[in-house]
XYZ file of C-alpha atoms in Angstrom:
268
model
C 0.000 0.000 0.000
C 1.273 3.445 -0.866
C 2.493 5.459 2.113
C 0.271 8.276 3.257
C 1.608 11.820 2.682
C 1.312 12.999 6.302
C 2.894 16.333 7.147
C 3.218 17.399 10.801
C 2.475 21.096 11.238
C 3.475 23.108 14.308
C 2.645 26.650 13.184
C -0.983 27.815 13.179
C -0.083 30.368 10.484
C 1.152 27.736 8.039
C -0.445 28.671 4.664
C -1.190 25.032 3.895
C -4.015 25.308 6.450
C -5.591 28.436 4.957
C -8.751 26.689 3.709
C -9.525 25.645 7.299
C -8.964 29.059 8.845
C -11.371 31.280 10.867
C -14.455 29.086 10.465
C -16.083 30.691 13.509
C -16.720 33.769 11.319
C -19.870 32.137 9.939
C -21.479 35.467 9.060
C -18.651 36.138 6.599
C -18.703 32.586 5.168
C -14.968 32.120 4.592
C -15.707 28.811 2.867
C -17.670 30.620 0.147
C -14.979 33.244 -0.270
C -12.420 30.460 -0.770
C -14.693 28.343 -2.966
C -14.400 25.262 -0.772
C -16.616 22.651 0.837
C -15.623 21.391 4.278
C -16.271 17.931 5.676
C -16.042 17.519 9.460
C -15.541 14.223 11.280
C -14.295 10.828 10.098
C -17.606 9.474 8.654
C -18.261 12.725 6.783
C -14.718 12.880 5.399
C -15.073 9.265 4.253
C -18.234 10.188 2.369
C -16.496 13.159 0.794
C -13.760 10.798 -0.386
C -16.464 8.656 -2.018
C -18.211 11.623 -3.686
C -17.710 13.966 -6.638
C -16.284 16.512 -4.166
C -12.592 15.660 -4.412
C -10.650 16.819 -1.320
C -7.306 18.516 -1.815
C -6.324 18.650 1.880
C -7.137 16.939 5.174
C -6.242 18.376 8.586
C -6.597 16.319 11.741
C -5.240 14.976 14.970
C -3.304 11.717 14.890
C -6.094 9.382 16.043
C -8.571 10.688 13.442
C -6.114 10.573 10.558
C -5.304 6.980 11.512
C -9.005 6.061 11.279
C -9.118 7.198 7.665
C -6.757 4.360 6.799
C -5.363 4.072 3.282
C -8.124 5.747 1.298
C -7.149 8.521 -1.130
C -3.401 8.126 -0.654
C -2.626 11.119 -2.881
C -4.476 13.641 -0.666
C -2.031 15.414 1.685
C -2.857 15.035 5.363
C -1.753 17.670 7.818
C -1.122 16.350 11.313
C -1.886 18.881 14.058
C -2.617 18.919 17.771
C -6.116 19.705 19.046
C -4.867 23.044 20.398
C -3.302 24.066 17.100
C -6.460 23.042 15.233
C -8.538 25.202 17.557
C -6.291 28.187 16.825
C -6.661 27.651 13.090
C -10.394 26.953 13.019
C -11.362 29.457 15.704
C -13.009 26.989 18.102
C -12.401 23.528 19.534
C -13.388 20.954 16.918
C -14.627 17.885 18.775
C -14.559 15.665 15.701
C -10.847 16.201 15.228
C -10.575 16.169 11.431
C -11.548 18.389 8.493
C -11.263 17.891 4.735
C -11.484 20.641 2.130
C -12.617 20.225 -1.488
C -13.135 22.730 -4.289
C -16.746 23.430 -5.196
C -17.460 21.681 -8.508
C -19.671 22.992 -11.289
C -23.410 22.739 -10.456
C -25.289 19.732 -11.764
C -27.879 20.253 -14.480
C -31.519 19.728 -13.539
C -32.211 17.855 -16.772
C -29.468 15.338 -16.031
C -30.860 14.632 -12.549
C -34.431 14.267 -13.739
C -33.509 11.899 -16.549
C -32.989 8.922 -14.268
C -34.976 9.942 -11.180
C -38.235 8.523 -9.849
C -38.500 10.333 -6.505
C -37.231 13.845 -5.808
C -37.653 16.389 -3.026
C -38.187 20.033 -3.979
C -37.370 22.697 -1.383
C -38.865 26.194 -1.225
C -37.552 28.709 1.298
C -35.818 26.097 3.454
C -33.208 28.347 5.041
C -32.202 26.422 8.158
C -28.948 24.526 7.652
C -29.829 21.805 10.149
C -33.131 21.137 8.404
C -31.316 21.060 5.069
C -28.783 18.581 6.365
C -31.481 16.378 7.888
C -33.452 16.346 4.637
C -30.405 15.090 2.746
C -29.685 12.440 5.368
C -33.302 11.275 5.293
C -33.329 11.363 1.519
C -30.233 9.169 1.350
C -31.750 6.595 3.674
C -35.201 6.612 2.072
C -34.288 6.418 -1.611
C -34.660 10.013 -2.808
C -32.923 10.255 -6.169
C -32.267 13.995 -5.965
C -32.993 17.195 -4.073
C -34.048 20.232 -6.114
C -33.923 23.792 -4.863
C -36.500 26.465 -5.436
C -36.002 30.056 -4.262
C -34.882 31.370 -0.854
C -33.029 28.251 0.297
C -29.766 28.228 2.204
C -26.507 26.849 0.865
C -26.519 23.040 1.226
C -22.714 22.994 1.172
C -22.261 25.064 4.315
C -20.219 23.127 6.883
C -23.113 22.737 9.330
C -25.454 21.355 6.657
C -22.777 18.920 5.493
C -22.146 17.799 9.087
C -25.833 17.336 9.992
C -26.393 15.377 6.786
C -23.545 13.064 7.885
C -21.967 13.791 4.510
C -24.954 12.694 2.447
C -25.341 16.169 0.961
C -22.150 15.252 -0.900
C -23.656 12.015 -2.214
C -27.334 12.782 -2.932
C -27.296 14.857 -6.140
C -28.923 18.288 -6.093
C -29.578 21.129 -8.509
C -31.479 24.415 -8.670
C -34.769 24.774 -10.513
C -35.370 27.957 -12.561
C -35.854 30.906 -10.210
C -37.539 33.113 -12.795
C -41.278 32.586 -12.983
C -41.345 30.468 -9.840
C -43.209 28.279 -9.224
C -44.649 27.978 -12.717
C -41.483 27.331 -14.717
C -39.967 24.978 -12.156
C -43.065 22.848 -11.630
C -43.814 22.842 -15.356
C -40.364 21.368 -15.928
C -41.187 18.597 -13.481
C -44.548 17.955 -15.137
C -42.979 17.774 -18.598
C -40.662 15.102 -17.220
C -43.585 13.046 -15.953
C -43.455 13.927 -12.242
C -46.548 14.148 -10.091
C -45.963 17.146 -7.828
C -47.164 16.600 -4.254
C -47.200 19.644 -1.955
C -46.818 18.730 1.718
C -49.130 20.917 3.796
C -51.274 20.470 6.934
C -54.275 21.648 4.878
C -53.933 18.988 2.194
C -57.065 17.521 0.670
C -55.621 14.010 0.875
C -53.056 12.158 2.927
C -49.501 11.506 1.801
C -50.401 7.837 1.452
C -53.364 8.775 -0.742
C -51.233 11.072 -2.887
C -48.926 8.231 -3.916
C -51.602 5.527 -4.067
C -51.480 3.623 -7.314
C -47.695 4.083 -7.348
C -47.242 6.920 -9.850
C -44.056 6.365 -11.815
C -42.477 9.683 -10.800
C -43.139 11.786 -7.693
C -41.797 15.171 -6.621
C -42.487 16.119 -2.998
C -42.622 19.878 -2.397
C -41.690 21.081 1.091
C -41.460 24.594 2.495
C -39.735 26.413 5.307
C -40.270 25.636 8.969
C -43.269 27.707 10.082
C -44.645 29.363 6.944
C -44.468 26.243 4.791
C -45.051 26.416 1.057
C -46.324 29.608 -0.507
C -49.976 29.656 -1.656
C -48.765 29.971 -5.262
C -46.706 26.797 -5.016
C -49.506 24.847 -3.362
C -51.934 25.989 -6.068
C -49.522 24.963 -8.820
C -48.932 21.449 -7.423
C -50.857 18.487 -8.777
C -52.051 17.508 -5.306
C -51.777 18.826 -1.734
C -51.130 16.147 0.872
C -51.138 16.105 4.662
C -49.671 13.824 7.312
C -52.434 12.829 9.770
C -51.784 14.357 13.194
C -53.023 13.584 16.699
C -53.297 15.449 20.041
C -53.939 18.763 18.359
C -50.537 18.909 16.664
C -50.764 20.835 13.409
C -47.502 19.864 11.714
C -44.069 18.243 11.990
C -40.542 19.487 11.492
C -39.932 19.870 7.751
C -37.192 17.217 7.671
C -39.413 14.762 9.570
C -42.332 15.445 7.246
C -40.146 14.834 4.210
C -38.889 11.584 5.754
C -42.418 10.278 6.347
C -43.427 11.187 2.808
C -40.392 9.400 1.392
C -41.162 6.377 3.545
C -44.675 6.191 2.132
C -43.234 6.355 -1.349
C -40.685 3.622 -0.626
C -43.304 1.485 1.122
C -45.656 1.537 -1.850
C-alpha cells in the first residue's frame, strides 16, 4: 500500500491550512470566499472521499487521521494537535478532522431528472440543520435527488454537510429555474412526468393517498419551517397532501415530514 503523505504542522499560520482558517466567522462565510466545501468528522470525510467533491487537503489529529486508513493516498494530510487546530479553526473541533474540497460545477436539472423517480423540492428552506437532515433522510429513504427552489440556504455550508452526515455530498442536487417560480420549475417537473405533491397540513388528501397507485415519478414539495409552502406553489402542485396528526398537533418538522413522505413512497 502506498504510504500516506502525512505532514506534521506546528505553526498555526502555516499557509497550507488556509482553507480551514477562521471558520467561527460564519457570518462572513470564509468557505464561500475560498470556494471550498468542508467535511467535518471521520464518517463525513469518508463520504467526501467517495463523492464527486474531491478533497485537496485533510487536517486532523493523529487518532482521526489513523481512522481514515489508506483511502485517497494522494491527498495530503496535515497532522496537528487539538490546540493548534482550535487556533486555526477558531473553536475547539470535537470531531478532530476536516477535509477541504473545491466546489465543482453545479449539476444540471435535466441530467438529474432523466434517471430519477423520486425527488424532493425545497422552497424557502433556510435552516442549515433542516437542510442537512433532509439530505440524510433522503439518502436513507431512496430520494434520487434534491431540487432547490427560491430562498433556500446553501446546502454545502459546513453545518449542513455535518448534519447530513456527509450525504449532501452524495445525494445529487440542482437548482430549478428561479424566474417565474413556481410555474417554470413545476412545469419542468410535469414535462418530465413527475406528479408534484405539496406537503401541507391543509392537504385535501393524505400523503399515502397522494402516492396511491404508485405513480411512476413523484416530486415532494416542502417549504420552510413555520410558513411552509407559498400559496402559489400549493396551487400549482398536482395535489396537496397532509400527514395525519393527533393530540392537536398541526404539523411536523420539515425534515421529519419529508422523511415520512419518502417512507410512504418507498413502502408503496
